[in-house]
Amino acid sequence: MTSIATEIGRALLDVSGLTTRFHVGGGLFAGRPSVVHATEDVSFSLGRGRIVGVVGESGSGKSTVGRTILRLETATAGSVLFDGTDVLGLRDRQLFAYRRRVQAIFQDPGASLDPRMCVGDTLAEPLITHGIGGRSERDDRVADLARQVGLKTDALRRYPHEFSGGQRQRIGIARALAVGPELIVADEPVSALDVSVQAQIVNLLQALRDDLGLALLFISHDLPTVEFLCDSVVVMYLGRVMEIAPAADFQQAAAHPYSRMLIRNVPRFGGTLDDTATADGGETPSPLRPPSGCVFRTRCPHAIPLCADTIPPLEITAPGRAVACIRKDALP
Ligand SMILES: Nc1ncnc2c1ncn2[C@@H]1O[C@H](COP(=O)(O)OP(=O)(O)OP(=O)(O)O)[C@@H](O)[C@H]1O
Ligand code: SF4
Ligand SMILES: [Mg+2]
């Protein structure tokens, strides 16, 4: 299957039919072996300097998509092309080179920072690993990175525990930027921060995109932030893409019944998606046993018997828009 273009021209990242399943159980005390359908047939594209948001309730497969693109999980099927090169087949030196071009930031910046390393060394480490620059060039680069993310130069001598959550995330971002990536996979990078700090980090990410032409895959529970920051939105449910749409008018123009359900739930949950959103339309089925046909049918107010028989293909409905619903033309 071809991926859904969210812009014109060759994509920087082209994800097509990406499927990642986890085999669980089967041990002495772990019950019968079964398969977690974490992502199934996920397709989308991301252009240079663009920001694509990935949204969906907890467990919908957002992180697994990001981690599979980063080669932290092993794909079961599908393809990921980065600048035209097959990422899933990369080995050794090519994989090392890929890791320079695609970096990651995570929800908890503290977890990815070594508490025994001062910030200056933390930022220099990836430069050393990738053999970038001599001692004095590295020092200059580290000072530039600190400035770029809004850290004072005296921060370089201090240790992670001396910083607030927001400042630690700035350090995490600077570390990701150190090797000059073209794409950053940002998995809930502001979710753990105070609301007032979230906006500062989101503004920083936007400035980095504008100044450096950086592309971002922005995984988030927060629809208003996605609408503000992103160019397009990929909506996931139970491992599958339900809809791809421009971000700017997502909350007004969403077409898929699941997207609309998420949007309805936003005010109720303080502006963010939450697994308690299952209150609307009942429980989310287990990814161990996803429903036949459309995976959303057990919660969908528009389901008809045919929805149990057919997996709806993700079909382009307009430039940059695609919907996976067999009733998309008949919905009110
Ligand atoms: N390593 C793993 N082994 C087994 N199951 C896994 C593994 N990683 C993820 N899963 C399962 O895959 C599904 C998708 O998980 P994932 O973390 O990608 O969802 P998510 O959308 O990022 O959720 P959240 O919003 O809570 O971060 C979930 O059912 C999860 O329990
Ligand atoms: S295919 Fe059927 S169950 Fe799925 S979203 Fe469309 S109407 Fe609802
Ligand atoms: Mg996640």
CSV table of C-alpha atoms and ligand atoms in Angstrom, one decimal:
chain,number,residue,atom,x,y,z
A,1,MET,CA,0.0,0.0,0.0
A,2,THR,CA,1.2,3.5,-0.7
A,3,SER,CA,1.5,6.0,2.1
A,4,ILE,CA,-0.7,9.1,2.4
A,5,ALA,CA,1.2,12.2,1.3
A,6,THR,CA,0.7,15.1,3.7
A,7,GLU,CA,2.6,17.4,1.4
A,8,ILE,CA,3.8,17.8,-2.2
A,9,GLY,CA,7.2,16.5,-3.2
A,10,ARG,CA,9.4,13.6,-2.0
A,11,ALA,CA,8.8,12.9,1.6
A,12,LEU,CA,11.7,12.8,4.1
A,13,LEU,CA,10.0,9.9,5.9
A,14,ASP,CA,7.7,7.5,4.1
A,15,VAL,CA,6.0,4.9,6.3
A,16,SER,CA,4.0,2.3,4.5
A,17,GLY,CA,2.0,-0.7,5.8
A,18,LEU,CA,4.0,-0.6,9.1
A,19,THR,CA,3.1,-3.4,11.3
A,20,THR,CA,4.7,-4.2,14.7
A,21,ARG,CA,3.4,-7.1,16.8
A,22,PHE,CA,4.7,-8.3,20.1
A,23,HIS,CA,4.7,-11.9,21.1
A,24,VAL,CA,3.8,-12.2,24.8
A,25,GLY,CA,3.3,-15.1,27.2
A,26,GLY,CA,4.2,-18.7,26.6
A,27,GLY,CA,6.6,-18.9,29.6
A,28,LEU,CA,6.2,-21.3,32.5
A,29,PHE,CA,4.0,-18.8,34.4
A,30,ALA,CA,3.1,-16.4,31.7
A,31,GLY,CA,0.0,-18.2,30.2
A,32,ARG,CA,-0.6,-19.1,26.6
A,33,PRO,CA,1.5,-17.3,23.9
A,34,SER,CA,-0.4,-14.5,22.2
A,35,VAL,CA,0.2,-11.6,19.9
A,36,VAL,CA,-0.2,-7.9,20.7
A,37,HIS,CA,-1.2,-6.0,17.6
A,38,ALA,CA,0.5,-2.8,18.5
A,39,THR,CA,0.5,-1.3,15.0
A,40,GLU,CA,-1.1,-2.6,11.9
A,41,ASP,CA,-0.7,-1.4,8.4
A,42,VAL,CA,0.3,2.2,9.4
A,43,SER,CA,1.0,4.5,6.5
A,44,PHE,CA,1.8,8.2,6.4
A,45,SER,CA,4.5,10.5,5.2
A,46,LEU,CA,6.4,13.5,6.6
A,47,GLY,CA,8.2,16.2,4.6
A,48,ARG,CA,11.4,18.0,5.4
A,49,GLY,CA,10.8,20.8,7.9
A,50,ARG,CA,7.3,19.6,8.6
A,51,ILE,CA,5.6,18.6,11.8
A,52,VAL,CA,3.2,15.6,11.9
A,53,GLY,CA,1.3,14.9,15.1
A,54,VAL,CA,0.3,11.4,16.1
A,55,VAL,CA,-2.7,11.3,18.4
A,56,GLY,CA,-4.9,8.6,19.9
A,57,GLU,CA,-5.9,7.2,23.3
A,58,SER,CA,-3.4,5.3,25.5
A,59,GLY,CA,-2.4,2.0,23.9
A,60,SER,CA,-3.3,3.1,20.4
A,61,GLY,CA,0.2,2.4,19.2
A,62,LYS,CA,1.7,5.9,18.9
A,63,SER,CA,4.9,5.1,20.8
A,64,THR,CA,5.4,1.8,18.9
A,65,VAL,CA,5.2,3.7,15.6
A,66,GLY,CA,7.9,6.1,16.8
A,67,ARG,CA,10.0,3.4,18.3
A,68,THR,CA,9.8,1.3,15.2
A,69,ILE,CA,10.9,4.2,13.0
A,70,LEU,CA,13.8,4.8,15.5
A,71,ARG,CA,14.7,1.1,15.1
A,72,LEU,CA,14.1,0.5,18.9
A,73,GLU,CA,11.4,-2.1,18.0
A,74,THR,CA,11.5,-4.6,15.2
A,75,ALA,CA,8.8,-4.3,12.5
A,76,THR,CA,6.8,-7.3,11.6
A,77,ALA,CA,5.9,-6.0,8.2
A,78,GLY,CA,5.8,-2.8,6.1
A,79,SER,CA,8.5,-0.3,5.1
A,80,VAL,CA,10.0,2.9,6.4
A,81,LEU,CA,11.9,5.0,3.9
A,82,PHE,CA,14.0,7.8,5.2
A,83,ASP,CA,15.2,10.1,2.4
A,84,GLY,CA,14.5,7.2,0.0
A,85,THR,CA,16.5,4.6,2.0
A,86,ASP,CA,14.9,1.5,3.6
A,87,VAL,CA,15.4,2.0,7.3
A,88,LEU,CA,14.2,-1.4,8.4
A,89,GLY,CA,17.0,-3.2,6.6
A,90,LEU,CA,19.8,-1.0,7.9
A,91,ARG,CA,22.7,-2.7,9.7
A,92,ASP,CA,25.9,-1.7,11.6
A,93,ARG,CA,27.5,1.4,10.0
A,94,GLN,CA,24.4,2.4,8.0
A,95,LEU,CA,22.3,2.2,11.1
A,96,PHE,CA,24.8,4.2,13.0
A,97,ALA,CA,24.7,6.9,10.3
A,98,TYR,CA,20.8,6.8,10.4
A,99,ARG,CA,20.9,7.5,14.1
A,100,ARG,CA,22.8,10.7,13.4
A,101,ARG,CA,20.0,11.9,11.1
A,102,VAL,CA,17.1,10.8,13.2
A,103,GLN,CA,17.0,11.6,16.9
A,104,ALA,CA,14.5,11.2,19.7
A,105,ILE,CA,13.2,13.1,22.7
A,106,PHE,CA,11.0,11.5,25.3
A,107,GLN,CA,8.4,12.4,27.9
A,108,ASP,CA,10.9,12.0,30.8
A,109,PRO,CA,14.1,13.9,29.9
A,110,GLY,CA,15.6,12.8,33.3
A,111,ALA,CA,15.6,9.2,32.2
A,112,SER,CA,17.8,9.9,29.2
A,113,LEU,CA,20.3,12.1,31.1
A,114,ASP,CA,23.1,10.5,33.1
A,115,PRO,CA,22.9,12.1,36.6
A,116,ARG,CA,26.7,11.8,37.0
A,117,MET,CA,27.4,13.8,33.9
A,118,CYS,CA,27.4,17.6,33.8
A,119,VAL,CA,25.3,19.2,31.0
A,120,GLY,CA,28.4,20.2,29.0
A,121,ASP,CA,29.6,16.6,28.9
A,122,THR,CA,26.0,15.4,28.2
A,123,LEU,CA,25.9,17.6,25.1
A,124,ALA,CA,29.4,16.7,24.0
A,125,GLU,CA,28.9,13.0,24.3
A,126,PRO,CA,26.9,12.4,21.1
A,127,LEU,CA,29.5,14.6,19.2
A,128,ILE,CA,32.3,12.3,20.5
A,129,THR,CA,30.3,9.2,19.7
A,130,HIS,CA,29.8,10.3,16.1
A,131,GLY,CA,33.4,11.7,15.7
A,132,ILE,CA,32.2,15.3,15.2
A,133,GLY,CA,34.8,18.0,15.6
A,134,GLY,CA,38.0,18.4,17.7
A,135,ARG,CA,38.0,19.5,21.4
A,136,SER,CA,37.6,23.3,20.8
A,137,GLU,CA,35.0,22.8,18.0
A,138,ARG,CA,33.0,20.6,20.3
A,139,ASP,CA,33.2,23.2,23.1
A,140,ASP,CA,31.9,25.9,20.6
A,141,ARG,CA,29.1,23.6,19.4
A,142,VAL,CA,28.0,22.7,23.0
A,143,ALA,CA,27.8,26.5,23.8
A,144,ASP,CA,25.8,27.1,20.7
A,145,LEU,CA,23.4,24.2,21.5
A,146,ALA,CA,22.8,25.6,25.0
A,147,ARG,CA,22.0,29.0,23.5
A,148,GLN,CA,19.8,27.5,20.9
A,149,VAL,CA,17.5,25.9,23.5
A,150,GLY,CA,17.6,28.8,25.8
A,151,LEU,CA,20.0,27.6,28.5
A,152,LYS,CA,22.5,29.9,30.0
A,153,THR,CA,26.2,29.0,29.5
A,154,ASP,CA,26.7,28.5,33.2
A,155,ALA,CA,24.2,25.6,32.9
A,156,LEU,CA,27.0,23.6,31.2
A,157,ARG,CA,28.8,23.0,34.5
A,158,ARG,CA,25.8,21.9,36.4
A,159,TYR,CA,24.1,18.5,36.8
A,160,PRO,CA,20.7,17.3,35.7
A,161,HIS,CA,19.2,17.2,39.2
A,162,GLU,CA,19.9,21.0,39.6
A,163,PHE,CA,17.3,21.8,36.8
A,164,SER,CA,13.5,21.9,36.7
A,165,GLY,CA,11.6,19.5,34.4
A,166,GLY,CA,11.3,22.1,31.7
A,167,GLN,CA,15.0,22.9,31.8
A,168,ARG,CA,15.8,19.2,31.7
A,169,GLN,CA,13.7,18.9,28.6
A,170,ARG,CA,15.7,21.7,27.0
A,171,ILE,CA,18.8,19.7,27.8
A,172,GLY,CA,17.2,16.6,26.2
A,173,ILE,CA,16.4,18.7,23.1
A,174,ALA,CA,19.9,20.1,22.9
A,175,ARG,CA,21.4,16.6,23.2
A,176,ALA,CA,19.1,15.4,20.3
A,177,LEU,CA,20.1,18.5,18.2
A,178,ALA,CA,23.8,18.0,18.8
A,179,VAL,CA,24.5,15.8,15.8
A,180,GLY,CA,22.4,17.9,13.5
A,181,PRO,CA,19.5,15.6,12.8
A,182,GLU,CA,17.0,16.1,10.1
A,183,LEU,CA,14.1,14.5,11.9
A,184,ILE,CA,13.3,14.2,15.6
A,185,VAL,CA,10.8,11.7,17.0
A,186,ALA,CA,9.3,13.5,20.0
A,187,ASP,CA,7.2,11.1,22.1
A,188,GLU,CA,5.0,13.1,24.5
A,189,PRO,CA,7.8,15.6,25.1
A,190,VAL,CA,5.7,18.0,27.1
A,191,SER,CA,3.2,15.7,28.8
A,192,ALA,CA,5.1,15.5,32.1
A,193,LEU,CA,5.6,19.3,32.4
A,194,ASP,CA,3.6,22.0,34.1
A,195,VAL,CA,1.1,23.6,31.8
A,196,SER,CA,3.0,27.0,31.9
A,197,VAL,CA,6.2,25.3,30.9
A,198,GLN,CA,4.6,23.2,28.2
A,199,ALA,CA,4.0,26.2,26.0
A,200,GLN,CA,7.6,27.3,26.2
A,201,ILE,CA,8.9,23.9,25.1
A,202,VAL,CA,6.3,23.8,22.3
A,203,ASN,CA,7.4,27.3,21.2
A,204,LEU,CA,11.0,26.1,21.2
A,205,LEU,CA,10.2,23.1,19.0
A,206,GLN,CA,8.4,25.4,16.6
A,207,ALA,CA,11.4,27.8,16.5
A,208,LEU,CA,13.8,24.9,15.8
A,209,ARG,CA,11.6,23.8,12.9
A,210,ASP,CA,11.6,27.4,11.5
A,211,ASP,CA,15.3,28.1,12.1
A,212,LEU,CA,16.8,24.7,11.3
A,213,GLY,CA,14.3,23.2,8.9
A,214,LEU,CA,13.9,20.3,11.3
A,215,ALA,CA,11.1,17.8,10.8
A,216,LEU,CA,9.2,16.5,13.8
A,217,LEU,CA,7.1,13.4,14.5
A,218,PHE,CA,5.2,14.8,17.5
A,219,ILE,CA,3.4,12.1,19.5
A,220,SER,CA,0.9,13.6,21.8
A,221,HIS,CA,-2.3,13.3,23.9
A,222,ASP,CA,-3.0,17.0,23.6
A,223,LEU,CA,-5.2,17.9,20.6
A,224,PRO,CA,-5.0,21.7,21.1
A,225,THR,CA,-1.1,21.6,21.1
A,226,VAL,CA,-1.1,19.4,18.0
A,227,GLU,CA,-3.5,21.8,16.3
A,228,PHE,CA,-1.2,24.7,17.2
A,229,LEU,CA,2.2,23.1,16.4
A,230,CYS,CA,1.7,20.5,13.7
A,231,ASP,CA,1.0,20.7,10.0
A,232,SER,CA,-0.9,17.4,9.8
A,233,VAL,CA,-2.4,14.9,12.3
A,234,VAL,CA,-2.4,11.1,12.1
A,235,VAL,CA,-5.1,9.7,14.3
A,236,MET,CA,-4.5,6.1,15.6
A,237,TYR,CA,-6.9,3.7,17.2
A,238,LEU,CA,-6.0,0.1,18.3
A,239,GLY,CA,-2.8,0.2,16.2
A,240,ARG,CA,-4.4,1.5,13.0
A,241,VAL,CA,-4.6,4.8,11.3
A,242,MET,CA,-8.2,6.1,11.3
A,243,GLU,CA,-7.6,9.5,9.7
A,244,ILE,CA,-4.9,11.8,8.4
A,245,ALA,CA,-5.9,15.5,8.2
A,246,PRO,CA,-4.4,19.0,8.1
A,247,ALA,CA,-3.9,20.1,11.7
A,248,ALA,CA,-5.1,23.7,11.4
A,249,ASP,CA,-8.8,22.9,11.2
A,250,PHE,CA,-8.7,19.4,12.7
A,251,GLN,CA,-11.2,20.0,15.5
A,252,GLN,CA,-13.7,21.5,13.1
A,253,ALA,CA,-13.2,19.3,10.0
A,254,ALA,CA,-12.4,15.8,11.4
A,255,ALA,CA,-14.3,13.2,9.4
A,256,HIS,CA,-13.7,9.9,11.1
A,257,PRO,CA,-16.2,8.9,13.9
A,258,TYR,CA,-13.2,8.1,16.2
A,259,SER,CA,-11.6,11.5,15.6
A,260,ARG,CA,-14.9,13.2,16.4
A,261,MET,CA,-15.2,11.1,19.6
A,262,LEU,CA,-11.7,12.3,20.7
A,263,ILE,CA,-12.6,15.9,19.9
A,264,ARG,CA,-15.8,15.6,21.9
A,265,ASN,CA,-13.9,14.3,24.9
A,266,VAL,CA,-11.2,17.0,24.9
A,267,PRO,CA,-13.0,19.6,27.1
A,268,ARG,CA,-14.1,16.9,29.5
A,269,PHE,CA,-10.6,15.8,30.2
A,270,GLY,CA,-9.0,19.2,30.6
A,271,GLY,CA,-7.8,19.7,27.1
A,272,THR,CA,-6.0,16.3,26.7
A,273,LEU,CA,-6.9,12.9,25.6
A,274,ASP,CA,-7.0,10.3,28.3
A,275,ASP,CA,-7.7,6.6,28.5
A,276,THR,CA,-10.7,7.6,30.6
A,277,ALA,CA,-12.1,8.8,27.3
A,278,THR,CA,-13.3,5.2,26.9
A,279,ALA,CA,-16.3,6.5,28.8
A,280,ASP,CA,-17.6,7.6,25.4
A,281,GLY,CA,-18.7,4.5,23.5
A,282,GLY,CA,-17.5,1.9,26.0
A,283,GLU,CA,-14.3,0.0,26.6
A,284,THR,CA,-11.4,-0.2,24.1
A,285,PRO,CA,-11.0,-3.8,23.0
A,286,SER,CA,-7.7,-5.6,23.8
A,287,PRO,CA,-4.9,-5.3,21.2
A,288,LEU,CA,-4.5,-9.1,21.8
A,289,ARG,CA,-7.9,-9.6,20.2
A,290,PRO,CA,-8.8,-6.6,18.0
A,291,PRO,CA,-12.3,-6.7,16.5
A,292,SER,CA,-12.8,-8.1,13.0
A,293,GLY,CA,-13.3,-5.6,10.2
A,294,CYS,CA,-13.1,-2.0,11.4
A,295,VAL,CA,-11.4,-2.1,14.8
A,296,PHE,CA,-13.5,0.9,16.0
A,297,ARG,CA,-16.8,-0.8,15.3
A,298,THR,CA,-17.5,-1.8,18.9
A,299,ARG,CA,-17.5,1.9,19.9
A,300,CYS,CA,-18.7,3.5,16.7
A,301,PRO,CA,-22.2,5.1,16.8
A,302,HIS,CA,-22.4,4.6,13.0
A,303,ALA,CA,-21.5,1.0,12.8
A,304,ILE,CA,-23.5,-1.3,10.5
A,305,PRO,CA,-23.1,-5.1,10.2
A,306,LEU,CA,-20.8,-4.7,7.1
A,307,CYS,CA,-18.3,-3.0,9.4
A,308,ALA,CA,-17.5,-6.4,11.0
A,309,ASP,CA,-16.5,-7.9,7.6
A,310,THR,CA,-14.3,-5.4,6.0
A,311,ILE,CA,-11.1,-3.6,7.2
A,312,PRO,CA,-11.7,-0.1,5.9
A,313,PRO,CA,-8.8,1.0,3.7
A,314,LEU,CA,-7.3,4.5,4.4
A,315,GLU,CA,-8.6,6.3,1.4
A,316,ILE,CA,-7.6,9.8,0.2
A,317,THR,CA,-10.6,12.1,0.3
A,318,ALA,CA,-8.8,15.4,-0.5
A,319,PRO,CA,-5.2,16.6,-0.7
A,320,GLY,CA,-3.6,15.8,2.7
A,321,ARG,CA,-6.8,14.1,3.9
A,322,ALA,CA,-7.5,10.4,4.3
A,323,VAL,CA,-10.1,8.5,6.2
A,324,ALA,CA,-10.5,4.8,7.0
A,325,CYS,CA,-14.3,4.3,7.2
A,326,ILE,CA,-16.5,2.4,4.8
A,327,ARG,CA,-19.3,4.9,5.6
A,328,LYS,CA,-17.3,8.0,5.2
A,329,ASP,CA,-19.5,9.4,2.4
A,330,ALA,CA,-22.7,8.6,4.3
A,331,LEU,CA,-21.8,10.1,7.8
A,332,PRO,CA,-23.9,13.0,9.1
B,1,LIG,N1,7.4,-4.3,24.3
B,1,LIG,C1,6.1,-4.6,24.3
B,1,LIG,N2,5.7,-5.8,24.6
B,1,LIG,C2,4.3,-6.1,24.6
B,1,LIG,N3,3.3,-5.2,24.3
B,1,LIG,C3,3.7,-4.0,24.1
B,1,LIG,C4,5.1,-3.6,24.1
B,1,LIG,N4,5.2,-2.2,23.8
B,1,LIG,C5,3.9,-1.8,23.7
B,1,LIG,N5,3.0,-2.9,23.8
B,1,LIG,C6,1.6,-2.8,23.7
B,1,LIG,O1,1.3,-2.3,22.4
B,1,LIG,C7,0.1,-1.5,22.5
B,1,LIG,C8,0.5,-0.1,21.9
B,1,LIG,O2,1.4,0.5,22.9
B,1,LIG,P1,2.0,1.9,22.7
B,1,LIG,O3,2.9,2.2,23.8
B,1,LIG,O4,2.6,2.0,21.3
B,1,LIG,O5,0.7,2.9,22.8
B,1,LIG,P2,0.7,4.5,23.0
B,1,LIG,O6,-0.4,4.9,22.0
B,1,LIG,O7,2.0,5.0,22.9
B,1,LIG,O8,0.1,4.6,24.4
B,1,LIG,P3,0.3,5.8,25.5
B,1,LIG,O9,-0.5,6.9,25.1
B,1,LIG,O10,-0.1,5.2,26.8
B,1,LIG,O11,1.8,6.1,25.6
B,1,LIG,C9,-0.3,-1.4,23.9
B,1,LIG,O12,-1.3,-2.4,24.1
B,1,LIG,C10,0.9,-1.9,24.7
B,1,LIG,O13,0.6,-2.5,25.9
B,2,SF4,S1,-16.1,1.6,9.2
B,2,SF4,FE1,-18.1,1.3,10.3
B,2,SF4,S2,-17.4,1.0,12.4
B,2,SF4,FE2,-15.6,1.8,11.3
B,2,SF4,S3,-15.7,4.0,11.7
B,2,SF4,FE3,-16.8,3.6,9.7
B,2,SF4,S4,-19.0,3.4,10.3
B,2,SF4,FE4,-17.8,3.2,12.2
B,3,MG,MG,3.2,6.1,24.2
